[in-house]
Tab-separated table of C-alpha atoms in Angstrom:
chain	number	residue	atom	x	y	z
A	243	UNK	CA	27.169	-15.418	15.744
A	244	UNK	CA	23.820	-14.344	17.189
A	245	UNK	CA	25.567	-11.644	19.255
A	246	UNK	CA	27.019	-9.910	16.185
A	247	UNK	CA	24.934	-6.889	15.167
A	248	UNK	CA	23.477	-7.122	11.701
A	249	UNK	CA	24.395	-4.520	9.123
A	250	UNK	CA	21.133	-4.106	7.203
A	251	UNK	CA	22.773	-2.133	4.423
A	252	UNK	CA	20.394	-0.419	2.056
A	253	UNK	CA	17.801	-3.185	1.891
A	254	UNK	CA	15.436	-1.647	4.498
A	255	UNK	CA	15.647	1.704	2.722
A	256	UNK	CA	14.807	0.093	-0.638
A	257	UNK	CA	11.877	-1.673	0.988
A	258	UNK	CA	10.581	1.569	2.508
A	259	UNK	CA	10.866	3.304	-0.857
A	260	UNK	CA	9.019	0.431	-2.548
A	261	UNK	CA	6.166	0.733	-0.058
A	262	UNK	CA	6.027	4.479	-0.642
A	263	UNK	CA	5.858	3.961	-4.426
A	264	UNK	CA	3.087	1.413	-3.945
A	265	UNK	CA	0.993	3.717	-1.791
A	266	UNK	CA	1.614	6.593	-4.196
A	267	UNK	CA	0.389	4.533	-7.144
A	268	UNK	CA	-2.716	3.519	-5.175
A	269	UNK	CA	-3.333	7.190	-4.376
A	270	UNK	CA	-3.103	8.067	-8.062
A	271	UNK	CA	-5.563	5.298	-8.979
A	272	UNK	CA	-8.050	6.573	-6.413
A	273	UNK	CA	-7.582	10.206	-7.477
A	274	UNK	CA	-8.209	9.292	-11.118
A	275	UNK	CA	-11.313	7.328	-10.120
A	276	UNK	CA	-12.657	10.331	-8.198
A	277	UNK	CA	-11.887	12.611	-11.149
A	278	UNK	CA	-13.649	10.233	-13.538
A	279	UNK	CA	-16.675	10.005	-11.264
A	280	UNK	CA	-16.940	13.781	-10.970
A	281	UNK	CA	-16.550	14.442	-14.689
A	282	UNK	CA	-18.805	11.633	-15.833
A	283	UNK	CA	-21.685	12.567	-13.535
A	284	UNK	CA	-21.360	10.273	-10.566
A	285	UNK	CA	-24.095	7.690	-10.676
A	286	UNK	CA	-24.736	5.225	-7.862
A	287	UNK	CA	-22.322	2.656	-9.292
A	288	UNK	CA	-19.515	5.216	-9.560
A	289	UNK	CA	-20.088	6.425	-5.995
A	290	UNK	CA	-19.962	2.841	-4.704
A	291	UNK	CA	-16.819	2.103	-6.734
A	292	UNK	CA	-15.075	5.205	-5.384
A	293	UNK	CA	-16.147	4.442	-1.803
A	294	UNK	CA	-14.922	0.846	-1.985
A	295	UNK	CA	-11.721	2.049	-3.640
A	296	UNK	CA	-11.203	4.551	-0.816
A	297	UNK	CA	-11.571	1.779	1.761
A	298	UNK	CA	-9.074	-0.378	-0.120
A	299	UNK	CA	-6.704	2.590	-0.313
A	300	UNK	CA	-6.960	3.126	3.433
A	301	UNK	CA	-6.273	-0.570	4.009
A	302	UNK	CA	-3.200	-0.360	1.808
A	303	UNK	CA	-1.955	2.702	3.695
A	304	UNK	CA	-2.375	0.971	7.068
A	305	UNK	CA	-0.493	-2.152	6.008
A	306	UNK	CA	2.256	-0.135	4.319
A	307	UNK	CA	2.674	2.144	7.326
A	308	UNK	CA	2.973	-0.818	9.687
A	309	UNK	CA	5.525	-2.477	7.438
A	310	UNK	CA	7.617	0.688	7.120
A	311	UNK	CA	7.619	1.062	10.908
A	312	UNK	CA	8.756	-2.537	11.338
A	313	UNK	CA	11.629	-1.985	8.909
A	314	UNK	CA	13.244	0.398	11.412
A	315	UNK	CA	14.533	-2.412	13.604
A	316	UNK	CA	17.931	-3.998	13.052
A	317	UNK	CA	16.299	-7.367	12.386
A	318	UNK	CA	12.839	-6.735	10.931
A	319	UNK	CA	10.461	-9.641	11.009
A	320	UNK	CA	9.198	-10.975	7.698
A	321	UNK	CA	5.836	-9.745	6.552
A	322	UNK	CA	3.004	-11.860	7.886
A	323	UNK	CA	0.788	-13.889	5.594
A	324	UNK	CA	-2.152	-11.844	6.820
A	325	UNK	CA	-0.424	-8.599	5.814
A	326	UNK	CA	0.521	-9.953	2.405
A	327	UNK	CA	-3.041	-11.137	1.773
A	328	UNK	CA	-4.394	-7.765	2.900
A	329	UNK	CA	-2.144	-5.905	0.453
A	330	UNK	CA	-3.003	-8.285	-2.378
A	331	UNK	CA	-6.709	-7.948	-1.611
A	332	UNK	CA	-6.499	-4.152	-1.542
A	333	UNK	CA	-4.678	-4.133	-4.877
A	334	UNK	CA	-7.292	-6.400	-6.461
A	335	UNK	CA	-10.137	-4.277	-5.078
A	336	UNK	CA	-8.520	-1.079	-6.370
A	337	UNK	CA	-8.063	-2.651	-9.793
A	338	UNK	CA	-11.679	-3.771	-9.770
A	339	UNK	CA	-12.869	-0.300	-8.812
A	340	UNK	CA	-10.740	1.270	-11.534
A	341	UNK	CA	-12.190	-1.185	-14.043
A	342	UNK	CA	-15.727	-0.477	-12.860
A	343	UNK	CA	-15.147	3.225	-13.470
A	344	UNK	CA	-14.551	2.497	-17.171
A	345	UNK	CA	-18.119	1.307	-17.655
C-alpha cells in the first residue's frame, strides 16, 4: 500500500490555519505590550520585556513558517521535538513578557 497516494483531506489546511491563528495571537500580545510600554512611559524593564517578547515572536514566526511549508507535501513529516520545544519556549517567554508589562 505504500504506492497508493495519500489523500490528506482537510487536515493540512486545518493545521495551517491553526498555525496562522497562533502567530496572530502572538502578534496581538506583542502589539499590546508595545502599546502598554509606550503609554506607561517605557522604563528600562519595559523596554527589555518588549525586546525579549519581540525575539520570542520572531522565533514563533520562524517555526510556524517552517511548519506551514512542510505541510504542503503529500506526506508531511511530524513536527520535530526541537520545533515543539521552540514553540513552547516562545509561548512561555511571551507570556512572561506580557506578565512583566503588568508591573
